Coordinates of C-alpha atoms in Angstrom, one line a residue:
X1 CA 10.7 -21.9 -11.6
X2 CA 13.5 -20.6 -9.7
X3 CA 13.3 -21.4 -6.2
X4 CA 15.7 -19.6 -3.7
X5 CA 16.7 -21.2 -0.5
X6 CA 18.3 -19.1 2.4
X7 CA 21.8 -19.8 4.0
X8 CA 20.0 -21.1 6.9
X9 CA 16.8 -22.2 5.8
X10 CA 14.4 -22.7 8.8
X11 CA 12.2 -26.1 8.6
X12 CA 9.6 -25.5 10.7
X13 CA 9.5 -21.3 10.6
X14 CA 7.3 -20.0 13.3
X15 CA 4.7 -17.5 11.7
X16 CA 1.9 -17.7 13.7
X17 CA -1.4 -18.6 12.2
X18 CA 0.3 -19.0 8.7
X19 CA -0.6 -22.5 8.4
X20 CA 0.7 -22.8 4.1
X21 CA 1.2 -21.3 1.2
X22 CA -1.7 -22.1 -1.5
X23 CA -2.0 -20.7 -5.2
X24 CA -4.4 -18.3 -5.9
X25 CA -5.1 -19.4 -9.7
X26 CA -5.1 -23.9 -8.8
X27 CA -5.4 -23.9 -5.1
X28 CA -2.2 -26.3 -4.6
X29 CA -0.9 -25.7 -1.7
X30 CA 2.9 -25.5 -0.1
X31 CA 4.8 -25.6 2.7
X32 CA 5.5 -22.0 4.5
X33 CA 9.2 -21.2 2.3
X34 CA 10.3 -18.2 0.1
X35 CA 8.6 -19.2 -2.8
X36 CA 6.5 -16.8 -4.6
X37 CA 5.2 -18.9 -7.9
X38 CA 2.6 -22.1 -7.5
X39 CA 5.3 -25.1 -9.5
X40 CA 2.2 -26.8 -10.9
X41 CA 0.5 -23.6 -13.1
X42 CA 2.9 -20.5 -11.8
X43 CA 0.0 -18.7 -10.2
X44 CA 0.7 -16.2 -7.1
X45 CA 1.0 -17.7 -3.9
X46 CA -0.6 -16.0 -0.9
X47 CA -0.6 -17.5 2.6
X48 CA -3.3 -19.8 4.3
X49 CA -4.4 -19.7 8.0
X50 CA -5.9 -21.4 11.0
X51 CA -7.3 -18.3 11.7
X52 CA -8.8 -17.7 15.7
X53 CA -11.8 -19.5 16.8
X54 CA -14.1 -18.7 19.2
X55 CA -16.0 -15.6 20.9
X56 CA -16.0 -12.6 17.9
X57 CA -16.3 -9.9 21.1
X58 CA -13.3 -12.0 22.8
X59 CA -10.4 -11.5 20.0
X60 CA -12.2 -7.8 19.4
X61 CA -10.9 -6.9 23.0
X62 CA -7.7 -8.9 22.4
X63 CA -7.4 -6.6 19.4
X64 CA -8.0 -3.2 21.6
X65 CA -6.0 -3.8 24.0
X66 CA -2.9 -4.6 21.8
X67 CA 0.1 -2.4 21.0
X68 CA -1.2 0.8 18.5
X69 CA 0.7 -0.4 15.7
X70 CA -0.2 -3.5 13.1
X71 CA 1.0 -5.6 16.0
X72 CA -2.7 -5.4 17.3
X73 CA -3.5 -7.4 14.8
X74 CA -0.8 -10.5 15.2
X75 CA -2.9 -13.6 15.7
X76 CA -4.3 -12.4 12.1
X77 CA -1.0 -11.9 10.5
X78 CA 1.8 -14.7 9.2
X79 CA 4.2 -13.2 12.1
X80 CA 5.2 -15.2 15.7
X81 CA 2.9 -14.3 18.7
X82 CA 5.7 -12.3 20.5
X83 CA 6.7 -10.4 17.4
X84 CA 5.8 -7.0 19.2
X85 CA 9.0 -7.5 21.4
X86 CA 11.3 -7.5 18.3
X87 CA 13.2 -4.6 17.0
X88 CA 10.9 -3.7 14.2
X89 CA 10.0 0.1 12.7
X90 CA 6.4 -1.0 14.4
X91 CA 4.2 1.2 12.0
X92 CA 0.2 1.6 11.6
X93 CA -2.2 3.0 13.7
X94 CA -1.9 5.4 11.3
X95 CA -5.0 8.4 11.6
X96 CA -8.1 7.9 9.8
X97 CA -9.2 11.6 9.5
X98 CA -12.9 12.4 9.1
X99 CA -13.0 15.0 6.2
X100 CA -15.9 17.1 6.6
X101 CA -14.6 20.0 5.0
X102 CA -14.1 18.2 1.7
X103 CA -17.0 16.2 2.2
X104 CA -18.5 19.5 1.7
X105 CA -16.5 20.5 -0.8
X106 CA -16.8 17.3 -2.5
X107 CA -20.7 17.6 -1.8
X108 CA -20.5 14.1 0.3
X109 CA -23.1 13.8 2.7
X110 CA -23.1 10.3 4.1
X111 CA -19.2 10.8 5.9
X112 CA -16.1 11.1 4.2
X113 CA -12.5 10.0 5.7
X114 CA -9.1 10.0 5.0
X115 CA -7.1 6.8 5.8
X116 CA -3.7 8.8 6.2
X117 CA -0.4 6.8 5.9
X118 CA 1.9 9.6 5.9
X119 CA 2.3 9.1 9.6
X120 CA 4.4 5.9 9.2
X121 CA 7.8 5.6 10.6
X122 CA 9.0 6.2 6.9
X123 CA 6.1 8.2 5.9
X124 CA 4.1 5.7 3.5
X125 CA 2.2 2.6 3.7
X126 CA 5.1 0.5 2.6
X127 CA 6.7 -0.2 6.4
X128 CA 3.2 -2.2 6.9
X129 CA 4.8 -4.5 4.1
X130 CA 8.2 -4.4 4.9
X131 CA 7.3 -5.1 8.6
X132 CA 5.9 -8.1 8.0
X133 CA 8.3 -9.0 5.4
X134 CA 11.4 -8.8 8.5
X135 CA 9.5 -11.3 10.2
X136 CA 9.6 -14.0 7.3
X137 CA 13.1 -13.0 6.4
X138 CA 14.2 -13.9 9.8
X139 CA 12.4 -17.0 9.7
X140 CA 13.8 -18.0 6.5
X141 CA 17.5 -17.4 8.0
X142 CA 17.8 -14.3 5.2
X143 CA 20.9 -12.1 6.3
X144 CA 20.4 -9.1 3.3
X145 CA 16.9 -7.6 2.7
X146 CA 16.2 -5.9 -0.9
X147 CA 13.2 -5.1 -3.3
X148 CA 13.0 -3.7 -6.2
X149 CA 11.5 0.1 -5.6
X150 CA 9.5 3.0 -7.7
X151 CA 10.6 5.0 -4.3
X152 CA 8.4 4.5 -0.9
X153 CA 9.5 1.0 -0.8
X154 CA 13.0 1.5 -0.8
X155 CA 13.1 3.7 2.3
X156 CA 11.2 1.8 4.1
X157 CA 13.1 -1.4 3.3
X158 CA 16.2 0.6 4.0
X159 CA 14.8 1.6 7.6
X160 CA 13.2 -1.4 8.9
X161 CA 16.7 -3.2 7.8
X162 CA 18.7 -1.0 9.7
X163 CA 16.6 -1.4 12.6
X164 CA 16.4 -5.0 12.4
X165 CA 20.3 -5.4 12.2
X166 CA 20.1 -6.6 8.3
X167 CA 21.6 -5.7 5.3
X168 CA 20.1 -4.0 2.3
X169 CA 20.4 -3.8 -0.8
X170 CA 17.9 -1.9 -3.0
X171 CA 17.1 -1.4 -6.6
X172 CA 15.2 1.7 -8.0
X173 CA 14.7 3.4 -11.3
X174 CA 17.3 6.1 -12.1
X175 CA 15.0 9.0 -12.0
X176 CA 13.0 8.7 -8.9
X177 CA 12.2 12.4 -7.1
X178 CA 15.5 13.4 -5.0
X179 CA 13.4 13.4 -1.7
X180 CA 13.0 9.4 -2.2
X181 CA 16.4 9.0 -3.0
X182 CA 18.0 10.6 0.0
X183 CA 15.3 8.7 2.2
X184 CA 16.3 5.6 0.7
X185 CA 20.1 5.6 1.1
X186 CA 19.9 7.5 4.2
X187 CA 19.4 4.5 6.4
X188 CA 23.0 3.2 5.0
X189 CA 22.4 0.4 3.0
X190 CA 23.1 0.0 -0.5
X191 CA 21.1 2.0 -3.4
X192 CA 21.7 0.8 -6.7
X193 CA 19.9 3.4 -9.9
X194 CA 19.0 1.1 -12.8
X195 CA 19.3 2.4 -16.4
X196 CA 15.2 2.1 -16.9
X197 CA 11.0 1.8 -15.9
X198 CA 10.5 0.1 -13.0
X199 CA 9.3 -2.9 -14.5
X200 CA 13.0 -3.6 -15.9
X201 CA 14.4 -3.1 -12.1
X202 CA 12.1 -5.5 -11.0
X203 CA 13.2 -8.0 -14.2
X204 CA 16.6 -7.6 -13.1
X205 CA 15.8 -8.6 -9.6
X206 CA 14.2 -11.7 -10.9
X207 CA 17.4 -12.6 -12.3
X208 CA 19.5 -11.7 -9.4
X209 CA 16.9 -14.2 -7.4
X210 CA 18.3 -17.0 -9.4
X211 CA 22.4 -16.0 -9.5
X212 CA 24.5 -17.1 -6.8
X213 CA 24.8 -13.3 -6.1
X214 CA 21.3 -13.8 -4.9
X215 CA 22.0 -16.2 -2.0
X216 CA 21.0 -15.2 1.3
X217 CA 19.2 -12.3 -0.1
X218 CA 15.5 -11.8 1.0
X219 CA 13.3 -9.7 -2.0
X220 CA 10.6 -8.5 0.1
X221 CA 8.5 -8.3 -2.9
X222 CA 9.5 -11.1 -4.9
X223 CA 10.3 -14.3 -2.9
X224 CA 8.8 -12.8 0.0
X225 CA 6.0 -11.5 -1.9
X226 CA 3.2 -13.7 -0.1
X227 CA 4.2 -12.3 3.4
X228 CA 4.7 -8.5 2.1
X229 CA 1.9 -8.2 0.3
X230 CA -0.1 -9.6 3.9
X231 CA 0.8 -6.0 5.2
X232 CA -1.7 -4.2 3.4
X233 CA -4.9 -6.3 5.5
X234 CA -3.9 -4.3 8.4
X235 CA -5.3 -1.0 6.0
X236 CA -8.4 -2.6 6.3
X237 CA -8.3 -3.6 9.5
X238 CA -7.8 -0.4 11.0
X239 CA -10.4 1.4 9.6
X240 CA -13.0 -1.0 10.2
X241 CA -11.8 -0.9 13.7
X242 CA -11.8 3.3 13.6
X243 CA -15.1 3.3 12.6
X244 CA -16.1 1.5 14.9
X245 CA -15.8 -2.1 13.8
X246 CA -17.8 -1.2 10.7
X247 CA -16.9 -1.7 7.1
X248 CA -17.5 1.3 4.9
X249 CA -19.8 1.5 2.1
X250 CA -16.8 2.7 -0.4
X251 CA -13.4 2.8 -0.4
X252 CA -10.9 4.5 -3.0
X253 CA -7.6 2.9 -3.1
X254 CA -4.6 3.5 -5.5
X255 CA -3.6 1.0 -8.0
X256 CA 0.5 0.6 -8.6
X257 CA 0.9 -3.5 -8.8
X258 CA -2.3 -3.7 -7.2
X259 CA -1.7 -5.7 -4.5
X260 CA -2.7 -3.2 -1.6
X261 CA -6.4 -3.3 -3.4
X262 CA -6.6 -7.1 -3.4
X263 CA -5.2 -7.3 0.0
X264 CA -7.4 -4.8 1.8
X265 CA -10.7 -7.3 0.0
X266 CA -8.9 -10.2 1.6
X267 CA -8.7 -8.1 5.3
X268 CA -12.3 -7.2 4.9
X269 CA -13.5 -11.2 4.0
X270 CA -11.4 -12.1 6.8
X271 CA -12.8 -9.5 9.4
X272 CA -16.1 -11.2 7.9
X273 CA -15.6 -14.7 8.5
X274 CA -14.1 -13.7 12.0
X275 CA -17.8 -11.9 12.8
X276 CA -15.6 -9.2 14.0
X277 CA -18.1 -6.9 11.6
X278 CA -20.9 -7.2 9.7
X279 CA -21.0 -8.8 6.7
X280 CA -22.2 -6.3 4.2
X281 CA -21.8 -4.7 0.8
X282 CA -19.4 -2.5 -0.1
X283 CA -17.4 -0.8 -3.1
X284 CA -13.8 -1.0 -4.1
X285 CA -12.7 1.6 -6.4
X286 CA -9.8 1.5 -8.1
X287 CA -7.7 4.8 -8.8
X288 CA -4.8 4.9 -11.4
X289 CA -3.0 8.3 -13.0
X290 CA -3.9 8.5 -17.1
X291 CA -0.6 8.2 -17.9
X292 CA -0.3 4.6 -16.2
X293 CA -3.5 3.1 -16.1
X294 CA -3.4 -0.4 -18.0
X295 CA -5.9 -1.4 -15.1
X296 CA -8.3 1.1 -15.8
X297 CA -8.5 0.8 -19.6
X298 CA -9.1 -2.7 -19.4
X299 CA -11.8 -2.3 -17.3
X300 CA -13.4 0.2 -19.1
X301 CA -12.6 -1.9 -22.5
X302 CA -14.5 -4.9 -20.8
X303 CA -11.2 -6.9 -20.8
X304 CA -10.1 -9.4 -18.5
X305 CA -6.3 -9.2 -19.4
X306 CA -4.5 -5.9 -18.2
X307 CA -2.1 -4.7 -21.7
X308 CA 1.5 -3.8 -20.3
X309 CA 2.2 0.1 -21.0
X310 CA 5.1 2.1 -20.7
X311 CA 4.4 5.0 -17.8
X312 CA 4.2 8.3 -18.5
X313 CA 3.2 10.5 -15.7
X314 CA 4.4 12.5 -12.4
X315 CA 2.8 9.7 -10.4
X316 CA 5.7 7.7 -9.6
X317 CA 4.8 5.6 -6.8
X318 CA 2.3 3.9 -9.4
X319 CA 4.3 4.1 -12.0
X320 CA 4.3 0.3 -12.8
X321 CA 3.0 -0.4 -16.3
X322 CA 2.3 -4.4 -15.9
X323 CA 0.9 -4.8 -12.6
X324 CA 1.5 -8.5 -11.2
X325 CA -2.2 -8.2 -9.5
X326 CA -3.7 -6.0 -12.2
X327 CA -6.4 -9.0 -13.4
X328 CA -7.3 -9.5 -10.0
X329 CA -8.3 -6.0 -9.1
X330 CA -10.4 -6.0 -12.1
X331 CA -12.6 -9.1 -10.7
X332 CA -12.8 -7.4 -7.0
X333 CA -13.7 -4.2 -8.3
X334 CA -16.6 -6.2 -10.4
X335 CA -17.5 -8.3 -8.0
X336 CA -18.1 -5.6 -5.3
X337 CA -19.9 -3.4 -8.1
X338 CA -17.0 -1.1 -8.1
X339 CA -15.2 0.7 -11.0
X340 CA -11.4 1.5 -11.9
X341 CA -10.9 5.0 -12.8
X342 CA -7.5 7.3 -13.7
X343 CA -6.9 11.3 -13.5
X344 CA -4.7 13.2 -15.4
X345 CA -1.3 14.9 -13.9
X346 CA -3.2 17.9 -14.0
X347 CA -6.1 16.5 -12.1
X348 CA -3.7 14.5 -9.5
X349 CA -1.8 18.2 -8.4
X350 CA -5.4 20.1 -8.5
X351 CA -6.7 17.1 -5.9
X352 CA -3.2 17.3 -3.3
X353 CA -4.1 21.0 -3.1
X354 CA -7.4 20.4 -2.4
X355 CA -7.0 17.9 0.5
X356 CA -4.1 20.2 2.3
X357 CA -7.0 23.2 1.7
X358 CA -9.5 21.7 3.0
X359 CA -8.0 19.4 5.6
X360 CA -5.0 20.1 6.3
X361 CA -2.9 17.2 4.5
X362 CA 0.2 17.0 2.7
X363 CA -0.9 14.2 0.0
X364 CA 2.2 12.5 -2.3
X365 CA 0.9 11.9 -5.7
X366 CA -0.6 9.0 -4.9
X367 CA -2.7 10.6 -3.0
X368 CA -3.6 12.8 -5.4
X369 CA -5.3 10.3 -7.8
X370 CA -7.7 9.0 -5.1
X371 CA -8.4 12.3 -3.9
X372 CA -9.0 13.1 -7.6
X373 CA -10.2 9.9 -8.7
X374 CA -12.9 10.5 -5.9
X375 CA -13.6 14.1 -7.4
X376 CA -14.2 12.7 -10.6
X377 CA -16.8 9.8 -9.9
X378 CA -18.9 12.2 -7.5
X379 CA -18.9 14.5 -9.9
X380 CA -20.5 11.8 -12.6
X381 CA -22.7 10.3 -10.3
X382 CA -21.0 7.0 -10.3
X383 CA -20.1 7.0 -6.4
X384 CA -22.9 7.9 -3.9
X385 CA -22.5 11.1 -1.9
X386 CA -25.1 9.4 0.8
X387 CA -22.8 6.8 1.9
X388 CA -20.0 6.4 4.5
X389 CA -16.9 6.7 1.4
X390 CA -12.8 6.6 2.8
X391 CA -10.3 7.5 0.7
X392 CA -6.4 6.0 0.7
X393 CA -3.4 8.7 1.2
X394 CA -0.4 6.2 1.1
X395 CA 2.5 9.0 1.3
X396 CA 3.4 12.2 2.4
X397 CA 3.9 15.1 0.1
X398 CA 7.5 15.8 1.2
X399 CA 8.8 13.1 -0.6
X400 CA 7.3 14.4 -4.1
X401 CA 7.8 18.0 -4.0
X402 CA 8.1 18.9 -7.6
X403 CA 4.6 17.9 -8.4
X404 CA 3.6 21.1 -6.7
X405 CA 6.7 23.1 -6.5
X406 CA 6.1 25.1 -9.7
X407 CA 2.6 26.4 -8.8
X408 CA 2.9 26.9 -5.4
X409 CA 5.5 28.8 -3.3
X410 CA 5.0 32.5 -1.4
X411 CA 2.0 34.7 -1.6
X412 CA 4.2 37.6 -1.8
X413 CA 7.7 39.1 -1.3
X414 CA 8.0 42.2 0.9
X415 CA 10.0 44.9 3.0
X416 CA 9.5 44.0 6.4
X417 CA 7.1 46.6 7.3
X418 CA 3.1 47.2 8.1
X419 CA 3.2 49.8 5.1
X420 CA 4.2 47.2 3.0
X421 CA 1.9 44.5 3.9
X422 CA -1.1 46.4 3.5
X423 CA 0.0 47.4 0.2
X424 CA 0.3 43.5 -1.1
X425 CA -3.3 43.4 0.1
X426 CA -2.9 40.5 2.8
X427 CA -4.2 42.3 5.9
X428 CA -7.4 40.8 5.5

């Protein structure tokens, strides 16, 4: 395994309650570092804690009365205590909506929200990631911050560097929508277009991890992986808190690499254990497009091992045919008596016009499949209209335009005058 080591390498890096790195697969554990990849079986890494003891209603207040960003949630998070007074893009907070009017659309009865990441500072949940991800990379003495991107990922890695003072340098597929290219190299970093999916930009950056070239350089989602990916908790988090400190009975969350999904399980155990909620049941549901969903058709095949395919859909942002957590989703969506479902194209663009109908939101694609993924399992009876159900948006529609451009635009062109309105039959 090729492990990188920063220019300044920090012994003793001060991330809060991050107590180690341990393997997800053997359980071996390691010392806090930019490792990503357990050296006795290769299994993920994912950070350990000595999480806060004491009083539940005691670190609930301490929670309230933090800053309205993830900050809030610091002593849970592998970040230094004082890490709210650091330049950083501080997002979350973001609005949990409740969606009454496609509740009744959607014939939900028992509450249905909208967890809405489109208010970030980039306008996605990726500057949760990336957030925390500048806190290890300063630890770690990185001096260049880069990932390998199907879009969201790459503007938010090319903001939060800029305002941190870094460098960046960021790798996406060739073909991405226009609105995430401009967003990306906006921020004045480097944007480099690779000649394929984005599972062969993220091979390349593997490489480029162990080249020279590579020195210094801090891959938020590769050897900062176990720190990024802790980002995604504060999903959960948050709208336990919003409703309430109360864990909902369903959630539907999208499924790209799948690491948000396991993440937000993690959150939820941890908000558990903490006895900051109750401990009860709830669904995970997994949401994929159909024309990249290896993580659905395994779990509808019965399999345990998600088959690599080769995407084929206007759902970008997911667009990641072999998804490093893809196994692991399957056991949390089985284990909470969840399911993994996938929409068509067709059904993702019907759904983002449905939720800006009825509520008022601007949903990128992403958005689309939970929205429609939700559609699809109340209309077959497999989720429960009775029970409290919140649904991801993890972008804003600005940033994937031409999903919708084709079918939607003006209601009419006229002469600008009263005779004229009336006569296209729009004075109501």
């Amino acid at each position: 395994m090729a492990v990188q080591t920063a220019a300044s390498t920090v012994t003793t890096p001060d991330l809060g309650p991050a107590a180690a790195l341990s393997c997800r697969e053997c359980g071996e554990r390691f010392p806090l570092g930019p490792i990503f990849a357990c050296a006795a079986c290769f299994g993920p890494l994912e950070i350990a804690y000595d999480l806060p003891e004491g009083d539940p209603e005691a670190l609930r207040k301490r929670i309230e009365a933090g800053p309205a960003n993830i900050w809030r949630y610091a002593p849970l998070l592998p970040v230094p205590a004082d890490v709210a007074d650091k330049p950083n893009v501080n997002p979350g907070f973001t609005k949990l909506v409740q969606a009454d009017r496609l509740a009744a659309e959607l014939g939900v009865t028992g509450g249905l929200y909208v967890k809405d990441d489109s208010g970030n500072p980039t306008h996605s949940f990726k500057d949760r990631v990336v957030a925390i991800a500048v806190e290890a990379a300063r630890a770690f003495g990185f001096t260049t911050l880069s990932c390998s991107s199907t879009g969201n990922l790459a503007g938010a890695v090319g903001a939060a560097a800029a305002r941190a003072g870094l460098r960046s340098c960021v790798f996406i597929p060739y073909d991405l929508e226009q609105g995430k290219v401009v967003m990306a190299a906006v921020y004045g970093g480097e944007l480099v277009g690779i000649e394929g999916t984005y599972d062969d930009v993220n091979r390349f950056c593997s490489e480029l991890i162990g080249d020279p070239i590579g020195e210094g350089w801090g891959f938020v989602n590769v050897n900062l992986r176990p720190y990024y990916a802790e980002g995604s908790k504060t999903l959960a988090y948050e709208i336990c808190e919003q409703l309430g400190w109360r864990i909902p009975d369903q959630i539907v969350v999208p499924v790209a690499s799948g690491s948000q999904l396991t993440k937000i399980d993690k959150g939820l155990q941890e908000l558990i254990k903490l006895g900051l909620v109750e401990d009860r049941p709830y669904r995970i549901i997994a949401a994929q497009a159909e024309g990249c969903s290896p993580v659905s058709a395994a779990f509808k095949a019965g399999h345990d091992v998600v088959r690599p395919v080769k995407p084929d859909t206007i759902v970008k942002s997911l667009a990641i045919g072999n998804p490093a957590d893809g196994p692991y989703v399957l056991d949390i969506a089985r284990r909470t008596g969840g399911v993994v479902e996938d929409v068509t194209d067709e059904q993702v663009v019907e759904a983002i016009k449905l939720l800006a109908r009825t509520e008022g939101i601007f949903a990128e694609t992403a958005g689309g499949v939970t929205v429609g993924v939700t559609k699809k399992l109340l209309e077959a009876g497999v989720l429960d209209p009775s029970l409290t159900t919140v649904v991801l948006n993890t972008g804003d529609g600005l940033k994937t335009l031409d999903a919708v451009a084709e079918t939607t635009g003006p209601s009419a062109t006229i002469r600008p005058s009263l005779e004229a309105f009336r006569a296209a039959g729009l004075a109501g």
